PDB file of C-alpha atoms in Angstrom:
ATOM      1  CA  LYS A1273      17.862   2.661  -2.542  1.00  0.00           C
ATOM      2  CA  GLN A1274      15.861  -0.491  -0.501  1.00  0.00           C
ATOM      3  CA  GLU A1275      13.911  -2.447  -3.426  1.00  0.00           C
ATOM      4  CA  VAL A1276      11.836  -4.698  -2.266  1.00  0.00           C
ATOM      5  CA  THR A1277      11.009  -8.553  -4.123  1.00  0.00           C
ATOM      6  CA  GLN A1278       8.599 -10.989  -3.691  1.00  0.00           C
ATOM      7  CA  ILE A1279       8.858 -15.020  -5.150  1.00  0.00           C
ATOM      8  CA  PRO A1280       6.593 -16.612  -6.822  1.00  0.00           C
ATOM      9  CA  ALA A1281       5.095 -13.497  -9.077  1.00  0.00           C
ATOM     10  CA  ALA A1282       1.991 -16.038  -8.873  1.00  0.00           C
ATOM     11  CA  LEU A1283       0.630 -19.161  -7.343  1.00  0.00           C
ATOM     12  CA  SER A1284      -2.477 -21.719  -7.534  1.00  0.00           C
ATOM     13  CA  VAL A1285      -2.896 -24.486  -4.561  1.00  0.00           C
ATOM     14  CA  PRO A1286      -5.915 -26.754  -4.672  1.00  0.00           C
ATOM     15  CA  GLU A1287      -8.097 -25.718  -0.878  1.00  0.00           C
ATOM     16  CA  GLY A1288      -6.264 -26.667   2.298  1.00  0.00           C
ATOM     17  CA  GLU A1289      -2.690 -26.571   0.982  1.00  0.00           C
ATOM     18  CA  ASN A1290      -0.342 -24.654   3.147  1.00  0.00           C
ATOM     19  CA  LEU A1291       1.923 -22.298   1.444  1.00  0.00           C
ATOM     20  CA  VAL A1292       4.678 -20.042   2.053  1.00  0.00           C
ATOM     21  CA  LEU A1293       4.893 -16.551   0.048  1.00  0.00           C
ATOM     22  CA  ASN A1294       9.048 -14.646   0.568  1.00  0.00           C
ATOM     23  CA  CYS A1295       9.952 -11.530   0.019  1.00  0.00           C
ATOM     24  CA  SER A1296      13.419  -9.682  -0.242  1.00  0.00           C
ATOM     25  CA  PHE A1297      14.912  -6.722   0.417  1.00  0.00           C
ATOM     26  CA  THR A1298      17.871  -4.839   0.393  1.00  0.00           C
ATOM     27  CA  ASP A1299      18.824  -2.486   1.871  1.00  0.00           C
ATOM     28  CA  SER A1300      18.373  -4.787   6.258  1.00  0.00           C
ATOM     29  CA  ALA A1301      18.459  -1.068   7.606  1.00  0.00           C
ATOM     30  CA  ILE A1302      14.325  -1.998   8.792  1.00  0.00           C
ATOM     31  CA  TYR A1303      12.494  -0.647  11.270  1.00  0.00           C
ATOM     32  CA  ASN A1304       9.092  -2.432  10.483  1.00  0.00           C
ATOM     33  CA  LEU A1305       8.387  -5.361   7.900  1.00  0.00           C
ATOM     34  CA  GLN A1306       4.379  -5.293   6.864  1.00  0.00           C
ATOM     35  CA  TRP A1307       2.330  -7.919   5.323  1.00  0.00           C
ATOM     36  CA  PHE A1308      -0.961  -6.635   3.548  1.00  0.00           C
ATOM     37  CA  ARG A1309      -3.832  -8.334   1.071  1.00  0.00           C
ATOM     38  CA  GLN A1310      -5.197  -6.534  -1.753  1.00  0.00           C
ATOM     39  CA  ASP A1311      -8.580  -7.793  -3.368  1.00  0.00           C
ATOM     40  CA  HIS A1312      -7.924  -7.322  -7.091  1.00  0.00           C
ATOM     41  CA  GLY A1313      -8.885  -3.756  -7.972  1.00  0.00           C
ATOM     42  CA  LYS A1314      -9.829  -2.793  -3.989  1.00  0.00           C
ATOM     43  CA  GLY A1315      -7.596  -1.179  -1.259  1.00  0.00           C
ATOM     44  CA  LEU A1316      -5.145  -2.801   0.801  1.00  0.00           C
ATOM     45  CA  THR A1317      -5.359  -4.826   4.010  1.00  0.00           C
ATOM     46  CA  SER A1318      -3.530  -4.521   7.232  1.00  0.00           C
ATOM     47  CA  LEU A1319      -2.774  -8.463   7.993  1.00  0.00           C
ATOM     48  CA  LEU A1320       0.497  -7.966   9.967  1.00  0.00           C
ATOM     49  CA  LEU A1321       3.700  -6.200  11.203  1.00  0.00           C
ATOM     50  CA  ILE A1322       7.181  -6.959  12.542  1.00  0.00           C
ATOM     51  CA  GLN A1323       8.961  -4.684  14.198  1.00  0.00           C
ATOM     52  CA  SER A1324      12.484  -5.226  13.592  1.00  0.00           C
ATOM     53  CA  SER A1325      13.282  -6.288  16.578  1.00  0.00           C
ATOM     54  CA  GLN A1326      10.813  -9.446  15.863  1.00  0.00           C
ATOM     55  CA  ARG A1327      11.624 -12.452  14.538  1.00  0.00           C
ATOM     56  CA  GLU A1328       7.502 -13.222  13.965  1.00  0.00           C
ATOM     57  CA  GLN A1329       4.084 -12.729  14.137  1.00  0.00           C
ATOM     58  CA  THR A1330       1.405 -14.986  13.853  1.00  0.00           C
ATOM     59  CA  SER A1331      -2.878 -14.007  12.944  1.00  0.00           C
ATOM     60  CA  GLY A1332      -5.271 -16.864  13.529  1.00  0.00           C
ATOM     61  CA  ARG A1333      -3.519 -18.986  10.046  1.00  0.00           C
ATOM     62  CA  LEU A1334      -0.682 -16.609   9.197  1.00  0.00           C
ATOM     63  CA  ASN A1335       2.732 -16.612  10.019  1.00  0.00           C
ATOM     64  CA  ALA A1336       5.245 -13.828   9.549  1.00  0.00           C
ATOM     65  CA  SER A1337       8.999 -14.532   9.684  1.00  0.00           C
ATOM     66  CA  LEU A1338      11.226 -11.800  10.065  1.00  0.00           C
ATOM     67  CA  ASP A1339      15.704 -12.495   9.443  1.00  0.00           C
ATOM     68  CA  LYS A1340      16.548  -8.615   9.407  1.00  0.00           C
ATOM     69  CA  SER A1341      19.870  -9.422   8.598  1.00  0.00           C
ATOM     70  CA  SER A1342      19.520 -12.029   6.153  1.00  0.00           C
ATOM     71  CA  GLY A1343      16.767  -9.144   3.977  1.00  0.00           C
ATOM     72  CA  ARG A1344      14.618 -11.964   4.083  1.00  0.00           C
ATOM     73  CA  SER A1345       9.994 -12.424   5.114  1.00  0.00           C
ATOM     74  CA  THR A1346       7.686 -14.912   4.888  1.00  0.00           C
ATOM     75  CA  LEU A1347       4.490 -15.566   5.275  1.00  0.00           C
ATOM     76  CA  TYR A1348       2.442 -18.686   5.901  1.00  0.00           C
ATOM     77  CA  ILE A1349      -0.654 -19.534   5.114  1.00  0.00           C
ATOM     78  CA  ALA A1350      -2.394 -22.534   7.316  1.00  0.00           C
ATOM     79  CA  ALA A1351      -5.477 -24.375   6.110  1.00  0.00           C
ATOM     80  CA  SER A1352      -5.496 -22.141   2.212  1.00  0.00           C
ATOM     81  CA  GLN A1353      -9.342 -21.408   1.357  1.00  0.00           C
ATOM     82  CA  PRO A1354     -10.641 -19.626  -1.921  1.00  0.00           C
ATOM     83  CA  GLY A1355     -11.168 -16.943   0.486  1.00  0.00           C
ATOM     84  CA  ASP A1356      -7.467 -16.289   0.060  1.00  0.00           C
ATOM     85  CA  SER A1357      -7.063 -15.681  -3.615  1.00  0.00           C
ATOM     86  CA  ALA A1358      -5.816 -12.945  -3.834  1.00  0.00           C
ATOM     87  CA  THR A1359      -2.087 -10.373  -4.002  1.00  0.00           C
ATOM     88  CA  TYR A1360      -0.174 -10.577  -0.394  1.00  0.00           C
ATOM     89  CA  LEU A1361       2.297  -7.230  -0.972  1.00  0.00           C
ATOM     90  CA  CYS A1362       5.304  -6.478   1.755  1.00  0.00           C
ATOM     91  CA  ALA A1363       6.525  -3.467   2.943  1.00  0.00           C
ATOM     92  CA  VAL A1364       9.632  -2.584   4.274  1.00  0.00           C
ATOM     93  CA  VAL A1365       9.960   1.194   6.514  1.00  0.00           C
ATOM     94  CA  SER A1366      12.726   2.300   6.137  1.00  0.00           C
ATOM     95  CA  GLY A1367      15.407   4.870   6.246  1.00  0.00           C
ATOM     96  CA  THR A1368      15.091   9.065   8.101  1.00  0.00           C
ATOM     97  CA  ALA A1369      11.457   8.918   6.629  1.00  0.00           C
ATOM     98  CA  SER A1370       9.742   6.713   7.576  1.00  0.00           C
ATOM     99  CA  LYS A1371       8.321   5.500   4.068  1.00  0.00           C
ATOM    100  CA  LEU A1372       6.871   2.280   3.331  1.00  0.00           C
ATOM    101  CA  THR A1373       8.734   0.409   0.162  1.00  0.00           C
ATOM    102  CA  PHE A1374       6.603  -2.060  -1.294  1.00  0.00           C
ATOM    103  CA  GLY A1375       7.616  -5.759  -2.579  1.00  0.00           C
ATOM    104  CA  THR A1376       5.733  -6.021  -6.345  1.00  0.00           C
ATOM    105  CA  GLY A1377       3.438  -8.572  -4.968  1.00  0.00           C
ATOM    106  CA  THR A1378       2.030 -12.686  -5.464  1.00  0.00           C
ATOM    107  CA  ARG A1379      -0.759 -13.511  -6.885  1.00  0.00           C
ATOM    108  CA  LEU A1380      -2.607 -15.991  -5.274  1.00  0.00           C
ATOM    109  CA  GLN A1381      -5.563 -18.031  -6.247  1.00  0.00           C
ATOM    110  CA  VAL A1382      -6.934 -20.742  -3.950  1.00  0.00           C
ATOM    111  CA  MET A1383      -9.144 -23.491  -6.015  1.00  0.00           C
ATOM    112  CA  LEU A1384     -12.159 -25.704  -4.565  1.00  0.00           C
TER     113      LEU A1384
ATOM    114  CA  SER B  78      -7.262   0.520  12.557  1.00  0.00           C
ATOM    115  CA  ALA B  79      -8.434   3.605  10.976  1.00  0.00           C
ATOM    116  CA  VAL B  80     -11.455   4.064   9.080  1.00  0.00           C
ATOM    117  CA  ILE B  81     -10.373   5.327   5.743  1.00  0.00           C
ATOM    118  CA  SER B  82     -13.037   6.741   3.009  1.00  0.00           C
ATOM    119  CA  GLN B  83     -12.594   8.154  -0.489  1.00  0.00           C
ATOM    120  CA  LYS B  84     -14.259  10.114  -3.184  1.00  0.00           C
ATOM    121  CA  PRO B  85     -15.126   9.201  -6.380  1.00  0.00           C
ATOM    122  CA  SER B  86     -14.588   5.140  -5.960  1.00  0.00           C
ATOM    123  CA  ARG B  87     -13.994   5.318  -9.983  1.00  0.00           C
ATOM    124  CA  ASP B  88     -14.003   7.551 -12.257  1.00  0.00           C
ATOM    125  CA  ILE B  89     -13.496   8.083 -15.969  1.00  0.00           C
ATOM    126  CA  CYS B  90     -12.073  11.101 -17.774  1.00  0.00           C
ATOM    127  CA  GLN B  91     -10.898  13.172 -21.253  1.00  0.00           C
ATOM    128  CA  ARG B  92      -7.771  13.519 -21.376  1.00  0.00           C
ATOM    129  CA  GLY B  93      -6.187  17.620 -20.419  1.00  0.00           C
ATOM    130  CA  THR B  94      -9.107  17.870 -17.638  1.00  0.00           C
ATOM    131  CA  SER B  95      -8.081  17.310 -13.774  1.00  0.00           C
ATOM    132  CA  LEU B  96     -10.126  15.328 -11.500  1.00  0.00           C
ATOM    133  CA  THR B  97      -9.667  15.820  -7.202  1.00  0.00           C
ATOM    134  CA  ILE B  98      -9.700  12.812  -4.949  1.00  0.00           C
ATOM    135  CA  GLN B  99     -11.391  13.115  -0.957  1.00  0.00           C
ATOM    136  CA  CYS B 100      -9.790  10.897   1.376  1.00  0.00           C
ATOM    137  CA  GLN B 101     -11.289  10.812   4.834  1.00  0.00           C
ATOM    138  CA  VAL B 102     -10.537   9.614   7.662  1.00  0.00           C
ATOM    139  CA  ASP B 103     -12.187   8.860  11.081  1.00  0.00           C
ATOM    140  CA  SER B 104     -10.112   9.577  13.239  1.00  0.00           C
ATOM    141  CA  GLN B 105      -7.189  12.312  13.687  1.00  0.00           C
ATOM    142  CA  VAL B 106      -3.523  11.235  12.263  1.00  0.00           C
ATOM    143  CA  THR B 107      -0.698  12.574  12.020  1.00  0.00           C
ATOM    144  CA  MET B 108       0.720  11.394   8.415  1.00  0.00           C
ATOM    145  CA  MET B 109      -1.129  10.699   5.643  1.00  0.00           C
ATOM    146  CA  PHE B 110      -0.101   9.792   2.204  1.00  0.00           C
ATOM    147  CA  TRP B 111      -1.101   9.245  -1.050  1.00  0.00           C
ATOM    148  CA  TYR B 112      -0.047   6.038  -3.447  1.00  0.00           C
ATOM    149  CA  ARG B 113      -0.053   5.329  -7.420  1.00  0.00           C
ATOM    150  CA  GLN B 114      -1.238   1.964  -8.299  1.00  0.00           C
ATOM    151  CA  GLN B 115      -0.177   1.909 -11.785  1.00  0.00           C
ATOM    152  CA  PRO B 116      -1.925  -1.559 -13.708  1.00  0.00           C
ATOM    153  CA  GLY B 117      -0.269  -4.301 -12.780  1.00  0.00           C
ATOM    154  CA  GLN B 118       2.006  -2.819 -10.967  1.00  0.00           C
ATOM    155  CA  SER B 119       3.181  -2.283  -7.178  1.00  0.00           C
ATOM    156  CA  LEU B 120       2.546   1.272  -5.000  1.00  0.00           C
ATOM    157  CA  THR B 121       4.064   3.637  -5.623  1.00  0.00           C
ATOM    158  CA  LEU B 122       4.589   6.977  -3.179  1.00  0.00           C
ATOM    159  CA  ILE B 123       3.496  10.554  -4.423  1.00  0.00           C
ATOM    160  CA  ALA B 124       3.888  12.326  -1.693  1.00  0.00           C
ATOM    161  CA  THR B 125       3.152  13.210   2.357  1.00  0.00           C
ATOM    162  CA  ALA B 126       0.041  15.664   2.651  1.00  0.00           C
ATOM    163  CA  ASN B 127       1.335  17.978   5.799  1.00  0.00           C
ATOM    164  CA  GLN B 128      -1.556  19.425   7.455  1.00  0.00           C
ATOM    165  CA  GLY B 129      -1.227  23.024   6.993  1.00  0.00           C
ATOM    166  CA  SER B 130       1.403  23.131   4.641  1.00  0.00           C
ATOM    167  CA  GLU B 131       3.357  22.545   1.600  1.00  0.00           C
ATOM    168  CA  ALA B 132       3.121  18.202   0.786  1.00  0.00           C
ATOM    169  CA  THR B 133       6.216  16.266   0.522  1.00  0.00           C
ATOM    170  CA  TYR B 134       6.702  15.322  -2.739  1.00  0.00           C
ATOM    171  CA  GLU B 135       9.012  11.245  -4.264  1.00  0.00           C
ATOM    172  CA  SER B 136      11.062  11.961  -6.896  1.00  0.00           C
ATOM    173  CA  GLY B 137       9.253  11.808 -10.171  1.00  0.00           C
ATOM    174  CA  PHE B 138       5.828  13.734  -8.668  1.00  0.00           C
ATOM    175  CA  VAL B 139       5.476  17.265  -8.740  1.00  0.00           C
ATOM    176  CA  ILE B 140       3.265  20.074  -7.305  1.00  0.00           C
ATOM    177  CA  ASP B 141       1.704  21.288 -10.717  1.00  0.00           C
ATOM    178  CA  LYS B 142       0.685  17.642 -11.370  1.00  0.00           C
ATOM    179  CA  PHE B 143      -0.410  16.332  -8.411  1.00  0.00           C
ATOM    180  CA  PRO B 144      -1.492  19.599  -5.755  1.00  0.00           C
ATOM    181  CA  ILE B 145      -1.877  18.643  -2.282  1.00  0.00           C
ATOM    182  CA  SER B 146      -4.478  19.425   0.616  1.00  0.00           C
ATOM    183  CA  ARG B 147      -4.489  18.768   4.028  1.00  0.00           C
ATOM    184  CA  PRO B 148      -6.430  21.483   5.595  1.00  0.00           C
ATOM    185  CA  ASN B 149      -6.576  19.215   9.311  1.00  0.00           C
ATOM    186  CA  LEU B 150      -6.273  15.704  10.703  1.00  0.00           C
ATOM    187  CA  THR B 151      -8.206  14.371   8.923  1.00  0.00           C
ATOM    188  CA  PHE B 152      -9.257  15.025   5.157  1.00  0.00           C
ATOM    189  CA  SER B 153      -6.441  15.224   2.714  1.00  0.00           C
ATOM    190  CA  THR B 154      -7.187  15.895  -1.066  1.00  0.00           C
ATOM    191  CA  LEU B 155      -5.340  15.134  -4.566  1.00  0.00           C
ATOM    192  CA  THR B 156      -5.588  16.269  -7.716  1.00  0.00           C
ATOM    193  CA  VAL B 157      -4.335  14.889 -10.887  1.00  0.00           C
ATOM    194  CA  SER B 158      -4.174  17.656 -13.303  1.00  0.00           C
ATOM    195  CA  ASN B 159      -4.596  17.380 -17.160  1.00  0.00           C
ATOM    196  CA  MET B 160      -4.819  13.880 -17.321  1.00  0.00           C
ATOM    197  CA  SER B 161      -3.493  12.164 -19.658  1.00  0.00           C
ATOM    198  CA  PRO B 162      -3.602   8.259 -20.642  1.00  0.00           C
ATOM    199  CA  GLU B 163      -0.529   7.061 -18.835  1.00  0.00           C
ATOM    200  CA  ASP B 164      -1.810   8.919 -15.258  1.00  0.00           C
ATOM    201  CA  SER B 165      -5.128   5.743 -15.640  1.00  0.00           C
ATOM    202  CA  SER B 166      -4.248   3.922 -12.157  1.00  0.00           C
ATOM    203  CA  ILE B 167      -5.911   3.719  -8.101  1.00  0.00           C
ATOM    204  CA  TYR B 168      -4.549   6.171  -6.015  1.00  0.00           C
ATOM    205  CA  LEU B 169      -4.800   5.253  -2.761  1.00  0.00           C
ATOM    206  CA  CYS B 170      -4.869   7.077   0.395  1.00  0.00           C
ATOM    207  CA  SER B 171      -2.988   6.469   3.683  1.00  0.00           C
ATOM    208  CA  VAL B 172      -2.716   7.464   7.302  1.00  0.00           C
ATOM    209  CA  ARG B 173      -0.341   6.425  10.480  1.00  0.00           C
ATOM    210  CA  ARG B 174      -1.255   7.446  13.527  1.00  0.00           C
ATOM    211  CA  THR B 175       0.470   8.915  16.254  1.00  0.00           C
ATOM    212  CA  GLY B 176       3.238   5.933  18.223  1.00  0.00           C
ATOM    213  CA  GLU B 177       1.790   3.804  16.199  1.00  0.00           C
ATOM    214  CA  ASP B 178       4.058   1.865  13.167  1.00  0.00           C
ATOM    215  CA  GLU B 179       0.558  -0.137  10.682  1.00  0.00           C
ATOM    216  CA  GLN B 180      -0.227   1.754   8.075  1.00  0.00           C
ATOM    217  CA  TYR B 181      -3.678   1.747   6.829  1.00  0.00           C
ATOM    218  CA  PHE B 182      -5.127   2.144   3.602  1.00  0.00           C
ATOM    219  CA  GLY B 183      -8.067   3.752   1.921  1.00  0.00           C
ATOM    220  CA  PRO B 184     -10.173   1.822  -0.378  1.00  0.00           C
ATOM    221  CA  GLY B 185      -8.672   3.206  -3.437  1.00  0.00           C
ATOM    222  CA  THR B 186      -9.659   5.368  -6.798  1.00  0.00           C
ATOM    223  CA  ARG B 187      -9.863   3.999 -10.054  1.00  0.00           C
ATOM    224  CA  LEU B 188      -9.176   6.079 -12.108  1.00  0.00           C
ATOM    225  CA  THR B 189      -9.362   5.672 -15.894  1.00  0.00           C
ATOM    226  CA  VAL B 190      -8.850   8.824 -18.699  1.00  0.00           C
ATOM    227  CA  THR B 191      -9.298   8.013 -22.489  1.00  0.00           C
TER     228      THR B 191
END
């Protein structure tokens, strides 16, 4: 059974810092990995999707990397802003049913 | 991307009653899913809504408690039946298009059961 873990559970940084969020998964036989953002009490916004054959994806200040063999992904956020404050979730698709398995999330607060 | 709307956005319900949540997508999609997010927790898949046939439920979720309909390729409903306070959660609809891997989520329905 696939299990996804995110570290740290919570992170508080001053504005302007570069930061890294970590995601690990137990079964390396994944099809893809997706990073989401969730504002408090709201739905999820898709940030980046990395296929199993890819090493990284970039969108603006966000860069996600994937090391499938070691079961790890990182989300790098450059020059953090207060508007980046949210919970960040990673999720993987694995197995025959193509279902997303979600991580535990990292709650990020960027302070002025 | 896909634009997904859910109704209601939030509700407060009494124990023992039922609530039906609607999910509408702006275009036809292959797959529709329903997730639950309990307070302080991550997302758990309830079921995959299949068009024209019975939904496929995950372990721990049953049709009598969470009946699902999907009459066409853009609409689905989830009913939370005989509610108890433990059902207080955010319920999210999610879709995936044919030939695409990215999955999109609706804004969620925040349910509180008293």
